[in-house]
């Protein structure tokens, strides 16, 4: 590496005065105009990680569900997952190095710490971006950073976050890895699942898809076109076409989940005829909804998707008898998972449920320890991962003669691994997964929704001077500091039927989040209010909002 050329290139991207930026749960995110230096430097980092591992890495320029004026960047590790923890700290260090010389110095240190020899291969980074107007200029900054340390960039253009992760994983497994290959793989899995659903199944109902006016909309159209002959009919709203509204404004998975209301462009009346789904701005989350019998809007969130997927997987493994039962199935949730969902998984389906802190990387880490690891955050980000050992066994089994039900179960599980993105949570995979399982089971949205009834819950956020005064343990379900906070929460929860509450500092905003659930709506709301008041008192609150 030639440090002089790195310094020279970095001089074109000076860091804004007073910048203090952190590689958080979703990479770097900020108002777009403040980001060029950070993006340049993250390009450098992704190139170094590629050199160190001798495999391609990925970079996605997106701020997901944030407003259109924001942007961000995150790194895909060689396995297609999130960047390794140690490297996140390095990303923060590089982004905040005050001068070009300090940056070169930090890069030098990182190369030594990570044992990247000077003669290591130069590295390759796959680059993608969402549809934000600030994307092209930031992609250029990333390209310059990658090139500044002698690595090659492959610009894959406008993609969803999960598409890029999928491509990184496929490339490093020496599998076909273009966007077309991605669509083909998902579509082939879905076709197989539909085929196995049998001839008697009713036709698929049309699905309204809210594309959040983002990158997912056009990709869903493409997927739909590829599968039109199966009867799958996506009706895309908020597609980002001129006149359709702005990215994530009044639409998208985050809006729908928080507001518990239909997105712009979708009416309750339309939902009477079928179901709807909302993607977020980079299409790594999806939530579903329908209109219930009383005519109300009903959300089917990530917990509902997890339960649907877990039940289906479980049934296939049971069809494989004793041999099927030796594979470990686990569902991974965060503290936000509704208590009724957890209860259904544990007691209804008799499955193992693990709990982690919020953030995909934590859930993923635990999910890969199972043979089938199913993880979904309530907000709709998640996937179903099948272990290499299980897949190999299934491949062997698929070649053997056997009872038809057995053969079907084997083929279904194999098809699932193609339909569902094995790198990260993917809204497009989520759409296909849900449609395929509902078709296999001959279930309506109402049948799916009726598996369990969510306990009423309420979320609030408390603005504070310094959210770091709150620290937690036990997957964010217990507050460790400030002293007395957890005892006070326990006292509030004590008399409440099916009551549960926790607080945690947000990883993306300077607020403390409060969650409460209880048997009755009013109890959940008053529990949340009481806990918010305690946070105010003990952590120096400035204001509370929904
Ligand atoms: C990020 C995380 C998401 C998490 C959310 C929590 C990824 C890719 N995204 O969007 O999983 O639910 O942060 O936000 O990990 P919060 O910390 O502000 O509540
Ligand atoms: Mg997202």
mmCIF file with all atom_site columns, C-alpha atoms in Angstrom, residues 205-224 232-240 244 251-253 256 262-267 270-271 274-280 283 285-289 427-432 435:
data_model
loop_
_atom_site.group_PDB
_atom_site.id
_atom_site.type_symbol
_atom_site.label_atom_id
_atom_site.label_alt_id
_atom_site.label_comp_id
_atom_site.label_asym_id
_atom_site.label_entity_id
_atom_site.label_seq_id
_atom_site.pdbx_PDB_ins_code
_atom_site.Cartn_x
_atom_site.Cartn_y
_atom_site.Cartn_z
_atom_site.occupancy
_atom_site.B_iso_or_equiv
_atom_site.pdbx_formal_charge
_atom_site.auth_seq_id
_atom_site.auth_comp_id
_atom_site.auth_asym_id
_atom_site.auth_atom_id
_atom_site.pdbx_PDB_model_num
ATOM 1  C CA . UNK A 1 205 ? -54.507 -13.880 -3.749  1.00 0.00 ? 205 UNK A CA 1
ATOM 2  C CA . UNK A 1 206 ? -53.119 -10.608 -5.128  1.00 0.00 ? 206 UNK A CA 1
ATOM 3  C CA . UNK A 1 207 ? -50.665 -8.966  -2.746  1.00 0.00 ? 207 UNK A CA 1
ATOM 4  C CA . UNK A 1 208 ? -50.427 -5.196  -2.366  1.00 0.00 ? 208 UNK A CA 1
ATOM 5  C CA . UNK A 1 209 ? -46.769 -4.326  -1.893  1.00 0.00 ? 209 UNK A CA 1
ATOM 6  C CA . UNK A 1 210 ? -45.772 -0.943  -0.495  1.00 0.00 ? 210 UNK A CA 1
ATOM 7  C CA . UNK A 1 211 ? -42.284 -0.277  -1.851  1.00 0.00 ? 211 UNK A CA 1
ATOM 8  C CA . UNK A 1 212 ? -41.657 2.710   0.489   1.00 0.00 ? 212 UNK A CA 1
ATOM 9  C CA . UNK A 1 213 ? -40.840 4.706   -2.671  1.00 0.00 ? 213 UNK A CA 1
ATOM 10 C CA . UNK A 1 214 ? -37.478 3.005   -2.540  1.00 0.00 ? 214 UNK A CA 1
ATOM 11 C CA . UNK A 1 215 ? -35.263 0.456   -4.201  1.00 0.00 ? 215 UNK A CA 1
ATOM 12 C CA . UNK A 1 216 ? -37.461 -2.501  -3.266  1.00 0.00 ? 216 UNK A CA 1
ATOM 13 C CA . UNK A 1 217 ? -40.338 -1.389  -5.495  1.00 0.00 ? 217 UNK A CA 1
ATOM 14 C CA . UNK A 1 218 ? -38.614 -1.949  -8.841  1.00 0.00 ? 218 UNK A CA 1
ATOM 15 C CA . UNK A 1 219 ? -37.054 -5.187  -7.600  1.00 0.00 ? 219 UNK A CA 1
ATOM 16 C CA . UNK A 1 220 ? -40.430 -6.546  -6.522  1.00 0.00 ? 220 UNK A CA 1
ATOM 17 C CA . UNK A 1 221 ? -41.794 -5.724  -9.989  1.00 0.00 ? 221 UNK A CA 1
ATOM 18 C CA . UNK A 1 222 ? -38.980 -7.753  -11.513 1.00 0.00 ? 222 UNK A CA 1
ATOM 19 C CA . UNK A 1 223 ? -39.512 -10.682 -9.225  1.00 0.00 ? 223 UNK A CA 1
ATOM 20 C CA . UNK A 1 224 ? -43.237 -10.561 -9.914  1.00 0.00 ? 224 UNK A CA 1
ATOM 21 C CA . UNK A 1 232 ? -48.303 -14.568 -8.056  1.00 0.00 ? 232 UNK A CA 1
ATOM 22 C CA . UNK A 1 233 ? -49.563 -11.017 -8.489  1.00 0.00 ? 233 UNK A CA 1
ATOM 23 C CA . UNK A 1 234 ? -47.797 -8.171  -6.731  1.00 0.00 ? 234 UNK A CA 1
ATOM 24 C CA . UNK A 1 235 ? -49.598 -4.841  -6.961  1.00 0.00 ? 235 UNK A CA 1
ATOM 25 C CA . UNK A 1 236 ? -46.887 -2.368  -6.166  1.00 0.00 ? 236 UNK A CA 1
ATOM 26 C CA . UNK A 1 237 ? -47.711 0.951   -4.446  1.00 0.00 ? 237 UNK A CA 1
ATOM 27 C CA . UNK A 1 238 ? -45.306 3.715   -3.446  1.00 0.00 ? 238 UNK A CA 1
ATOM 28 C CA . UNK A 1 239 ? -43.017 2.662   -6.234  1.00 0.00 ? 239 UNK A CA 1
ATOM 29 C CA . UNK A 1 240 ? -40.973 5.864   -6.201  1.00 0.00 ? 240 UNK A CA 1
ATOM 30 C CA . UNK A 1 244 ? -45.829 8.908   -5.894  1.00 0.00 ? 244 UNK A CA 1
ATOM 31 C CA . UNK A 1 251 ? -45.108 4.580   3.949   1.00 0.00 ? 251 UNK A CA 1
ATOM 32 C CA . UNK A 1 252 ? -42.740 1.652   4.341   1.00 0.00 ? 252 UNK A CA 1
ATOM 33 C CA . UNK A 1 253 ? -42.329 -1.083  6.938   1.00 0.00 ? 253 UNK A CA 1
ATOM 34 C CA . UNK A 1 256 ? -46.590 0.885   9.197   1.00 0.00 ? 256 UNK A CA 1
ATOM 35 C CA . UNK A 1 262 ? -51.902 1.404   6.323   1.00 0.00 ? 262 UNK A CA 1
ATOM 36 C CA . UNK A 1 263 ? -49.273 3.238   4.275   1.00 0.00 ? 263 UNK A CA 1
ATOM 37 C CA . UNK A 1 264 ? -50.089 6.089   1.898   1.00 0.00 ? 264 UNK A CA 1
ATOM 38 C CA . UNK A 1 265 ? -51.731 4.753   -1.243  1.00 0.00 ? 265 UNK A CA 1
ATOM 39 C CA . UNK A 1 266 ? -53.355 1.731   0.417   1.00 0.00 ? 266 UNK A CA 1
ATOM 40 C CA . UNK A 1 267 ? -56.897 1.844   1.792   1.00 0.00 ? 267 UNK A CA 1
ATOM 41 C CA . UNK A 1 270 ? -58.543 -2.665  -0.634  1.00 0.00 ? 270 UNK A CA 1
ATOM 42 C CA . UNK A 1 271 ? -57.188 -4.753  2.198   1.00 0.00 ? 271 UNK A CA 1
ATOM 43 C CA . UNK A 1 274 ? -56.432 -9.393  0.132   1.00 0.00 ? 274 UNK A CA 1
ATOM 44 C CA . UNK A 1 275 ? -53.329 -8.793  2.165   1.00 0.00 ? 275 UNK A CA 1
ATOM 45 C CA . UNK A 1 276 ? -50.724 -6.084  2.008   1.00 0.00 ? 276 UNK A CA 1
ATOM 46 C CA . UNK A 1 277 ? -47.017 -5.932  2.767   1.00 0.00 ? 277 UNK A CA 1
ATOM 47 C CA . UNK A 1 278 ? -44.645 -3.027  3.344   1.00 0.00 ? 278 UNK A CA 1
ATOM 48 C CA . UNK A 1 279 ? -40.924 -3.025  2.637   1.00 0.00 ? 279 UNK A CA 1
ATOM 49 C CA . UNK A 1 280 ? -38.513 -0.534  4.146   1.00 0.00 ? 280 UNK A CA 1
ATOM 50 C CA . UNK A 1 283 ? -35.855 -3.773  1.402   1.00 0.00 ? 283 UNK A CA 1
ATOM 51 C CA . UNK A 1 285 ? -37.539 -5.607  6.311   1.00 0.00 ? 285 UNK A CA 1
ATOM 52 C CA . UNK A 1 286 ? -41.084 -6.606  5.556   1.00 0.00 ? 286 UNK A CA 1
ATOM 53 C CA . UNK A 1 287 ? -44.307 -6.575  7.563   1.00 0.00 ? 287 UNK A CA 1
ATOM 54 C CA . UNK A 1 288 ? -47.750 -7.767  6.466   1.00 0.00 ? 288 UNK A CA 1
ATOM 55 C CA . UNK A 1 289 ? -51.270 -6.578  7.254   1.00 0.00 ? 289 UNK A CA 1
ATOM 56 C CA . UNK A 1 427 ? -37.960 -8.468  2.243   1.00 0.00 ? 427 UNK A CA 1
ATOM 57 C CA . UNK A 1 428 ? -38.234 -10.125 -1.179  1.00 0.00 ? 428 UNK A CA 1
ATOM 58 C CA . UNK A 1 429 ? -37.499 -13.521 0.356   1.00 0.00 ? 429 UNK A CA 1
ATOM 59 C CA . UNK A 1 430 ? -39.993 -12.702 3.081   1.00 0.00 ? 430 UNK A CA 1
ATOM 60 C CA . UNK A 1 431 ? -42.743 -12.058 0.538   1.00 0.00 ? 431 UNK A CA 1
ATOM 61 C CA . UNK A 1 432 ? -42.116 -15.384 -1.195  1.00 0.00 ? 432 UNK A CA 1
ATOM 62 C CA . UNK A 1 435 ? -46.933 -16.672 0.090   1.00 0.00 ? 435 UNK A CA 1
#
